[in-house]
Amino acid sequence: MTPGAPDLKPSQTGPLGVYLHIPFCRQRCHYCSFNTGPYRPAAMERFLSALLSEIDLVGEARWAGGVSIGTVFFGGGTPSLLEGDEMEAVLNRLRKRFTLAPAAEVTVECNPESLTRDKAEGCRLAGVNRLSLGVQSLDDDLLARLGRLHSPVEARRAFNEARAAGFDNLSVDLMYGLPGLDLARWESAVGEILAWRPEHLSAYALTLDEGSRWASEGVAGLPDEDTVTAQYWALARLARQTGYEHYEISNYARDGFRSRHNQVYWRAEEYLAFGPGACGFLGDVRYGNVKPVERYCAMLEAGSLPLGTHEVLTPGQREAERRILGLRLTDGVPLPWLKDRRPLIDTWHSLGLLEIAGGRCRLTEAGFLLSDSLFVHLL
Ligand code: SF4
């Protein structure tokens, strides 16, 4: 551990989550603000070697041998640029240093153009049991405008090939509030995706985040707020009609297929993070690795952990986080967690934004829609 670095150590006894950041893409989408750079085979090779070293270094901690891992998430970037044997090498290194629970959920984010039948089979043989497919839109023009590399035809092909390769736990990512997207086209896309019967669906409204091309250059044709709101409600209605649970603000699942990994975040549980810019949470410390891939690799090649930032949360901060994260889920939080906000809770309840039942408070779908502005009051 370097001087000034926090004493990273889990405090929970149950299994931890693991997030692995794969920081390469073939092309940068115009709305993207993630920590990702151009894919080059040599850069991927160097990065993978650094990633394995990072797992080894963290795995040398005295507590590591006793840690069980309940979920693994390969995120990015474009993790589906990895070959099956590369994913297997990473999972084997986790197995060597920690205990990977036999029933662990292991997810890989995939872009349709890099998911072939062979790739899907390679993932499954490597021990991956869940794929999350970044479809985003089923409209040729919109996909091109977003800077995506796939067409709707490729998205359908990738989904079917993942099924044919034996995956019985598939998630699809969609976006709404996109430039030029009207309600009718959105309903048609949602209807088709739901007819595919993915086990899980994530749908996010477009945000122009700092670091994206659209945030710096602007983008024409964004729908007005009423249209975006109508798209949210159309999705909620269609998902309900087809048997999906709206279990988190932006996430829907068939019975038994909630994302176990994302629930680690929303339940304020602990997780390890590996890769450039990856953020973890252990004990009362939130930490983040350095973001530039070059610096990340160089630090690990020199035998150092690539820690960039950390923050020790006070009990008050932890409590506020637990409340806000818990209210993202339809499970809500125990009523006593909000006892100091009773007038606020009563107001939200009277406005139909919150329900109270069985000693718990939870946001309604109307509350989910306004959650960003509601959560400000809970800080
Ligand atoms: S949105 Fe996903 S695929 Fe597109 S550049 Fe960002 S990380 Fe890569």
Coordinates of C-alpha atoms and ligand atoms in Angstrom, one line a residue:
M1 CA 0.0 0.0 0.0
T2 CA 1.4 3.4 -0.9
P3 CA 1.7 6.2 1.7
G4 CA -1.5 8.1 2.1
A5 CA -3.5 5.2 0.5
P6 CA -6.5 4.0 2.5
D7 CA -6.6 0.7 4.3
L8 CA -8.9 -1.1 1.8
K9 CA -10.6 -4.0 3.5
P10 CA -14.2 -5.3 3.3
S11 CA -16.4 -5.1 6.4
Q12 CA -19.3 -7.2 5.2
T13 CA -19.3 -10.9 5.7
G14 CA -21.4 -11.8 2.7
P15 CA -20.2 -12.2 -0.9
L16 CA -18.7 -9.1 -2.7
G17 CA -19.4 -7.9 -6.2
V18 CA -16.6 -7.4 -8.7
Y19 CA -16.5 -4.8 -11.5
L20 CA -14.0 -5.1 -14.3
H21 CA -13.5 -2.2 -16.6
I22 CA -12.5 -3.0 -20.2
P23 CA -11.5 0.5 -21.6
F24 CA -11.6 0.1 -25.3
C25 CA -14.1 0.6 -28.1
R26 CA -13.9 0.4 -31.9
Q27 CA -15.5 3.8 -32.2
R28 CA -16.7 6.4 -29.6
C29 CA -20.5 7.0 -29.5
H30 CA -21.4 10.6 -29.6
Y31 CA -23.2 10.6 -26.3
C32 CA -20.6 8.6 -24.5
S33 CA -18.7 10.0 -21.5
F34 CA -17.2 6.8 -20.2
N35 CA -13.5 6.1 -19.7
T36 CA -12.8 4.4 -23.0
G37 CA -10.3 4.8 -25.9
P38 CA -9.7 3.4 -29.3
Y39 CA -9.3 -0.4 -29.5
R40 CA -5.8 -1.7 -30.6
P41 CA -4.9 -5.4 -30.2
A42 CA -1.5 -4.5 -28.7
A43 CA -3.0 -2.1 -26.2
M44 CA -5.6 -4.7 -25.2
E45 CA -2.8 -7.2 -24.7
R46 CA -0.8 -4.9 -22.4
F47 CA -4.0 -3.9 -20.5
L48 CA -5.0 -7.5 -19.9
S49 CA -1.6 -8.3 -18.4
A50 CA -1.9 -5.2 -16.2
L51 CA -5.5 -6.3 -15.2
L52 CA -4.2 -9.7 -14.1
S53 CA -1.5 -8.1 -12.1
E54 CA -4.0 -5.9 -10.4
I55 CA -6.1 -8.9 -9.4
D56 CA -2.9 -10.5 -8.0
L57 CA -1.9 -7.4 -6.0
V58 CA -5.3 -7.0 -4.4
G59 CA -5.4 -10.8 -4.0
E60 CA -2.3 -10.6 -1.8
A61 CA -4.2 -8.8 0.9
R62 CA -4.5 -10.9 4.1
W63 CA -8.4 -10.8 3.9
A64 CA -8.5 -11.8 0.2
G65 CA -8.5 -15.6 0.7
G66 CA -11.6 -15.4 2.8
V67 CA -13.6 -13.3 0.3
S68 CA -16.4 -14.9 -1.7
I69 CA -17.5 -13.2 -4.9
G70 CA -21.2 -13.3 -5.7
T71 CA -21.3 -11.3 -8.9
V72 CA -18.8 -10.3 -11.6
F73 CA -19.5 -7.6 -14.2
F74 CA -17.3 -7.0 -17.3
G75 CA -18.2 -3.4 -18.2
G76 CA -16.7 -0.8 -20.4
G77 CA -15.9 0.2 -22.9
T78 CA -16.7 -2.9 -25.0
P79 CA -15.9 -6.1 -23.1
S80 CA -17.2 -8.2 -26.0
L81 CA -13.9 -7.2 -27.8
L82 CA -12.3 -9.8 -25.5
E83 CA -12.1 -13.4 -26.7
G84 CA -13.6 -16.2 -24.6
D85 CA -10.1 -17.4 -23.5
E86 CA -9.2 -13.9 -22.3
M87 CA -12.4 -13.7 -20.2
E88 CA -11.6 -17.2 -18.9
A89 CA -8.1 -16.1 -17.9
V90 CA -9.5 -13.1 -15.9
L91 CA -12.1 -15.3 -14.2
N92 CA -9.5 -18.0 -13.4
R93 CA -7.3 -15.3 -11.8
L94 CA -10.3 -14.2 -9.7
R95 CA -10.8 -17.9 -8.7
K96 CA -7.1 -18.2 -7.8
R97 CA -7.1 -15.2 -5.5
F98 CA -10.6 -15.2 -4.1
T99 CA -13.5 -17.7 -4.0
L100 CA -15.8 -17.3 -6.9
A101 CA -19.2 -18.6 -5.7
P102 CA -20.4 -21.6 -7.8
A103 CA -23.7 -19.8 -8.5
A104 CA -22.1 -16.4 -9.1
E105 CA -23.8 -14.2 -11.7
V106 CA -21.1 -13.4 -14.4
T107 CA -22.2 -10.7 -16.9
V108 CA -20.5 -9.4 -20.0
E109 CA -21.6 -6.2 -21.7
C110 CA -21.7 -6.7 -25.4
N111 CA -22.1 -4.5 -28.5
P112 CA -24.1 -6.3 -31.2
E113 CA -21.4 -5.9 -33.9
S114 CA -18.8 -7.8 -31.8
L115 CA -21.1 -10.6 -30.6
T116 CA -21.0 -13.5 -33.0
R117 CA -22.3 -17.0 -32.3
D118 CA -18.7 -18.2 -31.7
K119 CA -18.0 -15.3 -29.3
A120 CA -21.2 -16.0 -27.4
E121 CA -20.2 -19.7 -27.1
G122 CA -16.7 -18.7 -26.0
C123 CA -18.3 -16.5 -23.3
R124 CA -20.4 -19.3 -22.0
L125 CA -17.5 -21.8 -22.0
A126 CA -15.5 -19.2 -20.1
G127 CA -18.1 -19.2 -17.3
V128 CA -20.1 -16.2 -18.3
N129 CA -23.8 -16.8 -17.6
R130 CA -25.4 -13.4 -18.5
L131 CA -25.0 -11.1 -21.4
S132 CA -26.1 -7.5 -21.6
L133 CA -26.6 -6.3 -25.2
G134 CA -26.3 -2.6 -26.0
V135 CA -29.0 -2.3 -28.6
Q136 CA -29.9 1.3 -27.7
S137 CA -32.3 1.8 -30.7
L138 CA -34.0 -0.2 -33.5
D139 CA -33.8 2.7 -36.0
D140 CA -31.1 2.7 -38.7
D141 CA -30.9 6.5 -38.9
L142 CA -30.8 7.0 -35.1
L143 CA -28.1 4.4 -34.6
A144 CA -25.9 6.1 -37.2
R145 CA -26.6 9.5 -35.5
L146 CA -25.6 8.1 -32.1
G147 CA -22.3 6.9 -33.6
R148 CA -23.1 3.2 -33.1
L149 CA -21.5 0.6 -35.3
H150 CA -24.4 -1.8 -35.6
S151 CA -27.7 -1.8 -37.4
P152 CA -31.1 -3.1 -36.1
V153 CA -30.6 -6.2 -38.2
E154 CA -27.3 -6.9 -36.4
A155 CA -28.9 -6.3 -33.0
R156 CA -31.6 -8.9 -33.7
R157 CA -28.9 -11.3 -35.0
A158 CA -26.7 -10.9 -31.9
F159 CA -29.7 -11.4 -29.6
N160 CA -30.7 -14.6 -31.4
E161 CA -27.1 -15.9 -31.6
A162 CA -26.7 -15.4 -27.8
R163 CA -29.9 -17.4 -27.3
A164 CA -28.7 -20.1 -29.7
A165 CA -25.4 -20.3 -27.8
G166 CA -27.4 -21.3 -24.7
F167 CA -27.8 -18.0 -22.8
D168 CA -31.0 -18.1 -20.7
N169 CA -30.3 -14.7 -19.0
L170 CA -30.1 -11.8 -21.5
S171 CA -30.4 -8.2 -20.9
V172 CA -31.0 -5.4 -23.5
D173 CA -30.1 -1.8 -23.1
L174 CA -32.2 0.9 -24.8
M175 CA -32.2 4.7 -24.8
Y176 CA -35.0 7.2 -25.1
G177 CA -35.2 11.0 -25.3
L178 CA -33.0 10.7 -28.4
P179 CA -32.9 13.4 -31.1
G180 CA -35.7 12.9 -33.6
L181 CA -37.2 10.0 -31.6
D182 CA -41.0 10.4 -31.5
L183 CA -43.4 8.5 -29.3
A184 CA -44.7 6.2 -32.1
R185 CA -41.2 5.0 -33.1
W186 CA -40.2 4.5 -29.4
E187 CA -43.3 2.4 -28.7
S188 CA -42.6 0.3 -31.8
A189 CA -39.0 -0.4 -30.7
V190 CA -40.0 -1.2 -27.1
G191 CA -42.8 -3.5 -28.4
E192 CA -40.3 -5.4 -30.6
I193 CA -37.7 -5.7 -27.9
L194 CA -40.3 -7.0 -25.4
A195 CA -41.4 -9.5 -28.0
W196 CA -37.8 -10.9 -28.0
R197 CA -38.5 -11.8 -24.3
P198 CA -35.1 -10.7 -22.8
E199 CA -35.0 -11.6 -19.1
H200 CA -34.0 -8.0 -18.3
L201 CA -34.3 -4.6 -19.9
S202 CA -32.5 -1.3 -19.0
A203 CA -33.7 1.9 -20.5
Y204 CA -32.1 5.2 -19.9
A205 CA -33.1 8.7 -21.0
L206 CA -30.3 10.5 -22.9
T207 CA -28.2 12.8 -20.8
L208 CA -25.5 15.1 -22.2
D209 CA -22.7 14.3 -19.8
E210 CA -19.4 16.1 -19.7
G211 CA -16.8 14.3 -21.7
S212 CA -19.2 13.4 -24.5
R213 CA -19.1 14.8 -28.0
W214 CA -22.7 16.0 -27.8
A215 CA -22.1 17.7 -24.5
S216 CA -19.3 19.8 -26.0
E217 CA -20.7 20.3 -29.5
G218 CA -24.4 20.2 -28.8
V219 CA -27.0 18.2 -30.7
A220 CA -30.1 19.3 -32.6
G221 CA -33.5 17.8 -32.5
L222 CA -33.8 16.7 -28.8
P223 CA -37.4 16.0 -27.9
D224 CA -39.1 18.3 -25.4
E225 CA -39.6 17.2 -21.8
D226 CA -43.3 16.2 -22.3
T227 CA -42.2 13.8 -25.1
V228 CA -39.5 12.3 -22.9
T229 CA -42.0 11.8 -20.1
A230 CA -44.4 10.2 -22.5
Q231 CA -41.7 7.8 -23.6
Y232 CA -41.0 6.9 -19.9
W233 CA -44.7 6.1 -19.3
A234 CA -45.1 4.2 -22.6
L235 CA -42.2 1.9 -21.6
A236 CA -43.5 1.4 -18.1
R237 CA -47.0 0.5 -19.5
L238 CA -45.7 -1.9 -22.2
A239 CA -43.3 -3.6 -19.8
R240 CA -46.1 -4.1 -17.2
Q241 CA -48.5 -5.5 -19.8
T242 CA -45.9 -8.0 -20.9
G243 CA -45.0 -9.2 -17.4
Y244 CA -41.9 -7.3 -16.5
E245 CA -41.3 -5.9 -13.0
H246 CA -40.2 -2.2 -13.0
Y247 CA -37.9 -2.9 -10.1
E248 CA -35.5 0.1 -10.4
I249 CA -35.8 3.6 -11.9
S250 CA -34.4 2.5 -15.3
N251 CA -34.6 -1.3 -15.0
Y252 CA -37.2 -4.0 -15.7
A253 CA -37.0 -7.7 -15.2
R254 CA -38.9 -10.9 -15.7
D255 CA -39.6 -12.9 -12.5
G256 CA -36.3 -13.9 -10.9
F257 CA -34.1 -12.0 -13.3
R258 CA -33.2 -8.8 -11.6
S259 CA -29.6 -7.8 -12.1
R260 CA -27.9 -9.2 -9.0
H261 CA -24.7 -7.2 -9.7
N262 CA -26.5 -3.9 -9.9
Q263 CA -28.4 -4.7 -6.8
V264 CA -25.1 -4.8 -5.0
Y265 CA -24.7 -1.1 -5.8
W266 CA -28.3 -0.1 -5.0
R267 CA -28.2 -2.0 -1.7
A268 CA -25.0 -0.1 -0.8
E269 CA -23.1 -3.4 -0.5
E270 CA -19.4 -3.7 -1.1
Y271 CA -17.6 -4.5 -4.3
L272 CA -14.1 -4.7 -5.7
A273 CA -13.2 -2.9 -8.9
F274 CA -10.4 -3.5 -11.4
G275 CA -9.4 -1.7 -14.5
P276 CA -8.7 2.0 -15.4
G277 CA -11.1 4.4 -13.8
A278 CA -13.0 1.6 -12.1
C279 CA -14.6 2.5 -8.8
G280 CA -15.0 0.2 -5.8
F281 CA -16.5 0.3 -2.3
L282 CA -14.9 -1.5 0.6
G283 CA -15.5 -1.0 4.3
D284 CA -16.3 2.8 4.5
V285 CA -14.0 3.7 1.6
R286 CA -15.1 4.6 -1.9
Y287 CA -12.1 4.4 -4.2
G288 CA -11.3 4.9 -7.9
N289 CA -8.4 3.8 -10.1
V290 CA -6.5 6.2 -12.3
K291 CA -8.3 6.7 -15.6
P292 CA -5.6 6.9 -18.3
V293 CA -4.9 3.4 -19.6
E294 CA -1.2 4.2 -20.1
R295 CA -0.8 5.3 -16.5
Y296 CA -2.8 2.4 -15.2
C297 CA -0.6 -0.1 -17.0
A298 CA 2.6 1.7 -16.1
M299 CA 1.7 1.7 -12.4
L300 CA 1.0 -2.0 -12.4
E301 CA 4.1 -2.8 -14.4
A302 CA 6.0 -1.0 -11.6
G303 CA 4.3 -3.2 -9.0
S304 CA 1.9 -0.5 -7.6
L305 CA -1.8 -0.5 -7.1
P306 CA -3.3 2.0 -9.6
L307 CA -5.3 3.9 -7.0
G308 CA -6.3 7.4 -8.1
T309 CA -8.9 8.7 -5.6
H310 CA -10.5 7.7 -2.4
E311 CA -13.0 9.0 0.1
V312 CA -13.7 7.8 3.6
L313 CA -17.5 8.1 4.1
T314 CA -18.7 9.4 7.4
P315 CA -21.6 7.5 9.1
G316 CA -23.9 10.3 8.0
Q317 CA -22.8 10.0 4.3
R318 CA -23.3 6.2 4.4
E319 CA -26.8 6.6 5.8
A320 CA -27.7 9.2 3.1
E321 CA -26.3 6.9 0.4
R322 CA -28.2 3.9 1.7
R323 CA -31.5 5.8 1.8
I324 CA -31.1 7.3 -1.7
L325 CA -29.8 4.0 -3.3
G326 CA -32.5 2.0 -1.5
L327 CA -35.2 4.3 -2.9
R328 CA -34.0 3.6 -6.4
L329 CA -35.4 0.1 -6.0
T330 CA -39.1 -0.8 -5.8
D331 CA -38.2 -2.6 -2.5
G332 CA -37.7 0.9 -1.0
V333 CA -36.3 1.3 2.5
P334 CA -37.5 0.7 6.1
L335 CA -39.7 3.6 7.2
P336 CA -37.5 4.3 10.3
W337 CA -34.6 5.3 7.9
L338 CA -36.6 8.3 7.0
K339 CA -38.1 9.2 10.4
D340 CA -36.2 12.5 10.4
R341 CA -37.9 13.5 7.1
R342 CA -41.5 12.8 8.1
P343 CA -43.0 16.0 6.7
L344 CA -41.2 15.4 3.4
I345 CA -42.4 11.8 3.2
D346 CA -46.0 12.9 4.0
T347 CA -45.9 15.4 1.2
W348 CA -44.5 12.9 -1.4
H349 CA -47.1 10.4 -0.2
S350 CA -49.9 12.9 -0.7
L351 CA -48.6 13.7 -4.2
G352 CA -48.6 10.0 -5.2
L353 CA -44.8 9.9 -5.4
L354 CA -44.3 7.5 -2.6
E355 CA -46.1 4.5 -1.0
I356 CA -45.9 3.3 2.6
A357 CA -46.6 -0.4 3.2
G358 CA -45.4 -3.1 5.6
G359 CA -43.1 -0.7 7.4
R360 CA -41.3 0.3 4.2
C361 CA -41.4 3.4 2.0
R362 CA -41.0 3.1 -1.7
L363 CA -41.2 5.4 -4.7
T364 CA -44.1 4.9 -7.1
E365 CA -43.4 5.0 -10.9
A366 CA -44.4 8.7 -10.7
G367 CA -41.8 9.1 -8.0
F368 CA -39.1 7.2 -10.1
L369 CA -39.7 9.7 -12.9
L370 CA -38.9 12.6 -10.5
S371 CA -36.3 10.8 -8.5
D372 CA -33.4 13.1 -9.3
S373 CA -35.2 16.1 -7.9
L374 CA -36.6 14.2 -4.9
F375 CA -33.2 12.7 -3.9
V376 CA -31.7 16.2 -3.5
H377 CA -33.9 16.6 -0.4
L378 CA -32.4 13.5 1.2
L379 CA -28.8 14.5 1.1
Ligands
SF4_1 S1 -21.4 4.1 -25.3 FE1 -20.4 2.1 -24.9 S2 -19.8 1.4 -27.0 FE2 -20.2 3.6 -27.2 S3 -18.2 4.5 -26.9 FE3 -19.2 4.5 -24.9 S4 -18.5 2.6 -23.9 FE4 -18.0 2.4 -26.1

